[in-house]
Coordinates of C-alpha atoms (C1' of nucleotides) in Angstrom, one line a residue:
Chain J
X92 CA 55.0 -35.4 -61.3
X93 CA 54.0 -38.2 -58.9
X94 CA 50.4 -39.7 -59.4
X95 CA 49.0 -42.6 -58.2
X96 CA 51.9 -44.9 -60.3
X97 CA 54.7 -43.1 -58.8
X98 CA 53.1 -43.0 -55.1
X99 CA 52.8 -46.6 -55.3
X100 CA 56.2 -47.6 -56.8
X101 CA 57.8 -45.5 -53.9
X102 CA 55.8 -47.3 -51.4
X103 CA 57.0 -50.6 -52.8
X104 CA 61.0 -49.0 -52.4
X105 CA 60.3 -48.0 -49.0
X106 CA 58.8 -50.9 -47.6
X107 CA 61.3 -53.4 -47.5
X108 CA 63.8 -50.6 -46.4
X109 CA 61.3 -49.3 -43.3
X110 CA 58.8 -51.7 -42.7
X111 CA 59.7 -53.4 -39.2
X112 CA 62.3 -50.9 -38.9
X113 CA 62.6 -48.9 -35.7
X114 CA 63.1 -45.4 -36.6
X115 CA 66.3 -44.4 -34.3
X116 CA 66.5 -40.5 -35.6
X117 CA 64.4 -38.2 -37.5
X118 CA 66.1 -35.2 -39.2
X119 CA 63.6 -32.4 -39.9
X120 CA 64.8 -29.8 -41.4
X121 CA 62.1 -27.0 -41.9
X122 CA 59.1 -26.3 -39.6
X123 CA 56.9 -26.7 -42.8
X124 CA 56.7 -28.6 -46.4
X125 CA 53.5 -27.0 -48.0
X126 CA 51.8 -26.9 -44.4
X127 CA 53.1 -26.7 -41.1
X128 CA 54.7 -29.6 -40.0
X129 CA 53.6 -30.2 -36.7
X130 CA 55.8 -29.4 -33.7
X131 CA 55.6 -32.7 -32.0
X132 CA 56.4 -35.0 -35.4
X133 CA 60.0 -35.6 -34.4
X134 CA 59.2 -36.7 -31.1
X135 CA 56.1 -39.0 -32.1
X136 CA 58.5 -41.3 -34.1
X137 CA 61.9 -41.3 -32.7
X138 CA 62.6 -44.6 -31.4
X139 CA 59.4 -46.3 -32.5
X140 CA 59.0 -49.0 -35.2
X141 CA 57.2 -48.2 -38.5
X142 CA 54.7 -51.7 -38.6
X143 CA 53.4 -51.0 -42.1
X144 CA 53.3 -48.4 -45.0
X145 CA 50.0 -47.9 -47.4
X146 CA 49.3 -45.8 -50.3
X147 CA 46.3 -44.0 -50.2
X148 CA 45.1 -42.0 -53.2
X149 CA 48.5 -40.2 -53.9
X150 CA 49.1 -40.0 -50.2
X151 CA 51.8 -42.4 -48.3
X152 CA 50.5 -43.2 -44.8
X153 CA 53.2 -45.3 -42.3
X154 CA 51.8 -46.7 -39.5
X155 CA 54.0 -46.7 -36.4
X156 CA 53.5 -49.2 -33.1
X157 CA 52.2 -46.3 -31.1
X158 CA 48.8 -45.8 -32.5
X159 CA 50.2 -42.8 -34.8
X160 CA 50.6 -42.3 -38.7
X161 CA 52.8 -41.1 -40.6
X162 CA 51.1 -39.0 -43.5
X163 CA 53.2 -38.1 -46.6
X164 CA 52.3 -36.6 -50.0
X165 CA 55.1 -35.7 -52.7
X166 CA 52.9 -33.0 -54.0
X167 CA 54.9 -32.3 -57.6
X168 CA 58.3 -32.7 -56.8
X169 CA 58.5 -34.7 -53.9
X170 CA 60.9 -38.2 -53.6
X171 CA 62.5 -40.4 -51.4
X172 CA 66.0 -41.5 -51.9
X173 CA 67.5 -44.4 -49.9
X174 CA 71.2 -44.7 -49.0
X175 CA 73.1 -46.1 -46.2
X176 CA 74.1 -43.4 -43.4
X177 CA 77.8 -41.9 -44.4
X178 CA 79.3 -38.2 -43.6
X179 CA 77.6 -37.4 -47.5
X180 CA 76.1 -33.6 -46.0
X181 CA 71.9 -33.7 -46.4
X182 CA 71.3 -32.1 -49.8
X183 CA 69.4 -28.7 -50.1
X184 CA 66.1 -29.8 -50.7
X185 CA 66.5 -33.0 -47.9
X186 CA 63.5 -32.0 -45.6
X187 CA 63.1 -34.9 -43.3
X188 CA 65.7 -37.7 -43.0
X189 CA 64.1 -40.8 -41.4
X190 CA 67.2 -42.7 -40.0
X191 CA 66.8 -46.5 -39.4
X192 CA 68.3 -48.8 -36.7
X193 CA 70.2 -50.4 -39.6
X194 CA 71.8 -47.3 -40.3
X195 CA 69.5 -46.5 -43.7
X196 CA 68.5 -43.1 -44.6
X197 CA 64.8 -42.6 -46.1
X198 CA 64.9 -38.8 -47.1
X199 CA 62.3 -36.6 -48.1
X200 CA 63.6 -34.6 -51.0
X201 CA 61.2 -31.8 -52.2
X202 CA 62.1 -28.6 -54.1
X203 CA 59.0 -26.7 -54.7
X204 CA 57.6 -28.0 -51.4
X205 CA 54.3 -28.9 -53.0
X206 CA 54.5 -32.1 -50.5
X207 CA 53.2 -32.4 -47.4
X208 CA 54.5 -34.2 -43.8
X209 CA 52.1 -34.7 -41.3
X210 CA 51.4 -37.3 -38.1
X211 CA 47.9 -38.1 -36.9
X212 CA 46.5 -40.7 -34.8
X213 CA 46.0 -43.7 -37.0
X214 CA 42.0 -44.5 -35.6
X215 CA 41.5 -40.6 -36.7
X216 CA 43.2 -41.3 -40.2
X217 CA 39.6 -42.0 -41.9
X218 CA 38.2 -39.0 -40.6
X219 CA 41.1 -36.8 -41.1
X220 CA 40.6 -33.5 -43.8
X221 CA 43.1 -35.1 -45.7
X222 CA 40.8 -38.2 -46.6
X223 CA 37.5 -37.6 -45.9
X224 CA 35.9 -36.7 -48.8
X225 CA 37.8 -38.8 -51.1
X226 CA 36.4 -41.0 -53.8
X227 CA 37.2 -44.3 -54.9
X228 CA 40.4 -46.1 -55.9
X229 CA 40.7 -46.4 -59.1
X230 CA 42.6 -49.9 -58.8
X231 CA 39.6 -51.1 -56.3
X232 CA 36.5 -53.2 -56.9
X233 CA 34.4 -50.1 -55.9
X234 CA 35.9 -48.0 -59.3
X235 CA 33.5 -49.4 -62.5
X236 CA 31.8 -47.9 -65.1
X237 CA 28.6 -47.1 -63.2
X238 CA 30.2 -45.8 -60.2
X239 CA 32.0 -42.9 -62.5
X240 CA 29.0 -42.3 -64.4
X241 CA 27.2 -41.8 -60.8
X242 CA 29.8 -38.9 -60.1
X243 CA 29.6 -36.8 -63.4
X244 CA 26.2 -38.0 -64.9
X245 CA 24.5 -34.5 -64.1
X246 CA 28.0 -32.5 -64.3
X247 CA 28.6 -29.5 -66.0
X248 CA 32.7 -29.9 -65.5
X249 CA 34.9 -31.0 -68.0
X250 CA 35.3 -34.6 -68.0
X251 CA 39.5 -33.7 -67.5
X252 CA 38.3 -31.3 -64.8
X253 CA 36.1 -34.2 -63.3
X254 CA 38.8 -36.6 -63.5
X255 CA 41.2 -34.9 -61.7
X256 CA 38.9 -34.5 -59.2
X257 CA 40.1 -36.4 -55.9
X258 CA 36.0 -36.7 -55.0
X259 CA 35.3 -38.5 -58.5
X260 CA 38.4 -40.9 -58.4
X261 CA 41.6 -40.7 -56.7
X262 CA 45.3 -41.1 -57.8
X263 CA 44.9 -39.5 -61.5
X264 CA 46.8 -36.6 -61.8
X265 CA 47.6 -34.4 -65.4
X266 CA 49.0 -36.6 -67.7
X267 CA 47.0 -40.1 -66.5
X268 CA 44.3 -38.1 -67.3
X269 CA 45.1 -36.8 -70.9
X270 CA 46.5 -40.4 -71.8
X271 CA 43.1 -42.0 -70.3
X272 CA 40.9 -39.7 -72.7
X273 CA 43.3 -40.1 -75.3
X274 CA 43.3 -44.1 -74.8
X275 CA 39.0 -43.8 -74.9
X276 CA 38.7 -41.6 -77.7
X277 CA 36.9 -38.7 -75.5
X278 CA 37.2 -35.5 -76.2
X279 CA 38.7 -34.0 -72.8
X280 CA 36.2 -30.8 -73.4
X281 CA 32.9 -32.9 -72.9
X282 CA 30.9 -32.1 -70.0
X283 CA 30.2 -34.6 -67.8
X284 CA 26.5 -34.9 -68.4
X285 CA 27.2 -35.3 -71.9
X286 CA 28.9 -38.9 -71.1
X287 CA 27.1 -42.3 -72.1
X288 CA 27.0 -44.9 -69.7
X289 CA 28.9 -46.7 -72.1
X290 CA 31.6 -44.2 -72.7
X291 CA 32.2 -44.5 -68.9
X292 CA 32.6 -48.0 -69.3
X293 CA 34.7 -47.5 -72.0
X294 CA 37.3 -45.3 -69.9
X295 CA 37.4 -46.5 -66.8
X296 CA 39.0 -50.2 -67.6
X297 CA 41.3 -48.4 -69.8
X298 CA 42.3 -45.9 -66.6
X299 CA 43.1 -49.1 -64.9
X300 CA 45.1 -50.6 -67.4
X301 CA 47.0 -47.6 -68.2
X302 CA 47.8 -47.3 -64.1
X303 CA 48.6 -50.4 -64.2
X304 CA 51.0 -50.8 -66.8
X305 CA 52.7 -47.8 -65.3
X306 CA 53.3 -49.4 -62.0
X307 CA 54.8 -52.3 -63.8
X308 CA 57.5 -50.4 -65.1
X309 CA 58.1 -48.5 -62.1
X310 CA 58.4 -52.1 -60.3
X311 CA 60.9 -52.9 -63.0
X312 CA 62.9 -49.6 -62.3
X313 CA 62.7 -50.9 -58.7
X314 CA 64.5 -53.8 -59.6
X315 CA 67.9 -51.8 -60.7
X316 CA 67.5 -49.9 -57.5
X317 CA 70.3 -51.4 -56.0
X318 CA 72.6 -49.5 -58.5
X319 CA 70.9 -46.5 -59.1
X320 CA 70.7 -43.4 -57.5
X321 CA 68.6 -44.3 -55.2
X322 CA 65.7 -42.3 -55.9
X323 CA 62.1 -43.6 -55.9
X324 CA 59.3 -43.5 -57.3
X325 CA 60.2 -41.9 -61.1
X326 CA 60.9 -44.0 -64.1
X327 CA 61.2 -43.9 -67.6
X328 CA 57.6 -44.1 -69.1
X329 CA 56.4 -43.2 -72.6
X330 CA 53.3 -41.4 -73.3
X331 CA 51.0 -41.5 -76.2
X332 CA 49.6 -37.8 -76.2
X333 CA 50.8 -36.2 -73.3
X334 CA 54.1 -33.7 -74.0
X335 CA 53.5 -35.1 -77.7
X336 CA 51.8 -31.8 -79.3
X337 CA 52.0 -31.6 -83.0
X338 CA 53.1 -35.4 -83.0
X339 CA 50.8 -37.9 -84.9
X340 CA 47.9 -39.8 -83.0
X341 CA 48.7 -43.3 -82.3
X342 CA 45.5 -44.7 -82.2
X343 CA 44.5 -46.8 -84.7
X344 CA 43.6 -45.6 -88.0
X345 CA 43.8 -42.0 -86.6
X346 CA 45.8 -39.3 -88.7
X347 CA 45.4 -36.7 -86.4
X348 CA 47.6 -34.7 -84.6
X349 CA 48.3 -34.2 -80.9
X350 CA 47.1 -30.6 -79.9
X351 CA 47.8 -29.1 -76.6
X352 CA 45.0 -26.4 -75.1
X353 CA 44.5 -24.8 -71.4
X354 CA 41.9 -26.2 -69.4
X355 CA 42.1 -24.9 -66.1
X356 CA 45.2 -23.1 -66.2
X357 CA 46.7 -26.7 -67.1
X358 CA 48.2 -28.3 -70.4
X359 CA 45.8 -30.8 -71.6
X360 CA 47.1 -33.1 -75.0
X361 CA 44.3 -34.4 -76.8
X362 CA 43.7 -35.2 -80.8
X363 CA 40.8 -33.2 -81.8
X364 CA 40.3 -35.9 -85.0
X365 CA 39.5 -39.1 -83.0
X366 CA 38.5 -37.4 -79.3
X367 CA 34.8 -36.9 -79.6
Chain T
dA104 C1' 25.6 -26.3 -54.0
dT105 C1' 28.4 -26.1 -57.8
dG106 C1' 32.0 -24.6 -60.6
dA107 C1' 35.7 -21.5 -61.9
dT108 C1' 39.8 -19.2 -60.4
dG109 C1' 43.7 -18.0 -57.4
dT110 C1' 47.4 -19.7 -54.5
dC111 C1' 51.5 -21.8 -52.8
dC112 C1' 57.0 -22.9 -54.6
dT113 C1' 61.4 -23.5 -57.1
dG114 C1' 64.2 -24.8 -61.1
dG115 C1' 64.6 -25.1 -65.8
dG116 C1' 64.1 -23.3 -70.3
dC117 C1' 63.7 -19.6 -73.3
dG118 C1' 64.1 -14.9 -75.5
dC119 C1' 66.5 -10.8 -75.7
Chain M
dT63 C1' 76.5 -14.0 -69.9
dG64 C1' 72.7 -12.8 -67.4
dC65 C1' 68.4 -11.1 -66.5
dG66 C1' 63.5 -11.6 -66.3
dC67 C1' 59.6 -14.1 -67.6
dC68 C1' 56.8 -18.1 -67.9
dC69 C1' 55.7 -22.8 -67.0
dA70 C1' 55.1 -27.2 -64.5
dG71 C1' 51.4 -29.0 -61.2
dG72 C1' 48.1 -31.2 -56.5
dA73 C1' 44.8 -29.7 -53.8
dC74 C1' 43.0 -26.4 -50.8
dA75 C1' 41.0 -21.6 -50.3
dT76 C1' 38.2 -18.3 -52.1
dC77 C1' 35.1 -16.2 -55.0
dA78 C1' 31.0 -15.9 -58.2

DNA sequence: ATGATGTCCTGGGCGC
DNA sequence: TGCGCCCAGGACATCA
């Protein structure tokens, strides 16, 4: 389940691999992901040079030296694996293939096509749909404890609602989101308004520090890549209350135990004894 | 305007 | 063994 974490650690195995790279084929292999793809997107990037890839909230955007950019999101089950071009037949979820002039395969593997592959002018990224209304980054200087406290102070969400919001802070997806709350001691059914100042400043240091940590260790997956699989962007990464229900709290001093509700329609892992 | 719910999609796990 | 059911989940669309 990419978040923000996963998006990045992709973009830091793609880089070296595209960056600079003149893209000499594109292989799409569906006219749409979760939207249309759109009809020109092969033609818009064959035999140009990707200059630079950035993340953006959990999208990827690759900038090519025509003005254009690439726009890429792995919804839920989305990845890119690298591997050198051989007779190996695309596999069934391989959507788009970016081929390089060095003979390197960047392919778009997506099963339940909750990702998205789109093209857009890059001086039109900022106001695209796609970005407009976002909120901060949650890694940026802009992302503090008044700044959240801004967005929900007067909220009658949940805090976990609010949180996955992409218009109070971008990047946190399901489980950054329990582990956060879990982390600040904050009881995922709050309401927004019902947040302290200081509990916002509280949780928002430990969202970065949790996102933070979690990119580490997908840079250190990164650094095996070479004999891996080749896939990017998932790792091995343990969490404290999410997918732990019925397993003991592990914050300090707490005896509780991890209970899992439905908010939303979505699992949520909280301890009810030290989540207030 | 805000918030709650529905929707898309497939593979994996489970119960019978 | 196989069938059907449910779940995972990001973000937009739609409804109240």
């Amino acid at each position: 389940m990419p978040e923000l974490p996963e998006v990045e650690t992709t973009k830091r195995g793609l880089s070296p691999v595209l960056e600079g790279k003149r893209i000499t084929k594109v292989h799409q292999r569906r006219d749409n992901i979760r939207i249309p793809i759109p009809a020109d997107f092969v033609k818009r990037i064959e035999g140009h040079v990707i200059k630079s890839i950035v993340r953006r909230a959990k999208y990827l955007q690759m900038f090519l030296n025509t003005g254009d950019a690439i726009i890429c999101h792995l919804g839920m089950s989305g990845k890119f694996v690298i591997r050198e071009k051989d007779d190996t037949p695309f596999a069934k979820h391989d959507h788009v293939i970016f081929e390089t002039e060095d003979g390197i395969l960047a392919i778009y593997n997506d099963p339940r096509r909750f990702g998205i592959m789109t093209i857009c002018y890059e001086n039109e990224l900022e106001s695209h749909k796609l970005f407009k209304d976002m909120a901060a980054e949650p890694l940026g200087n802009e992302f503090n404890g008044a700044y959240l406290f801004d967005k929900i102070k007067s909220s009658t969400s949940t805090i976990k609602a609010l949180l996955l919001n992409q218009k109070v802070v971008v990047g946190l997806g399901n489980i950054y989101v329990c582990e956060a709350l879990n982390m600040a001691k904050i009881s995922p059914l709050r309401k927004g308004k019902e947040l302290s100042e200081q509990d916002t400043e509280t949780l928002v240091p430990l969202i970065r520090d949790i996102l933070n940590r979690a990119i580490e260790a997908g840079g250190s997956s990164l650094k095996d890549f070479a004999g891996a699989d080749g896939d990017l962007g998932y790792f091995q990464h343990q969490f404290k209350a999410y997918g732990r229900e019925g397993e003991q709290c592990q914050n300090d001093g707490c005896e509780g135990n991890i209970d899992r509700i439905n908010q939303g329609g979505r699992s949520t892992f909280y301890c009810p004894t030290c989540q207030k």
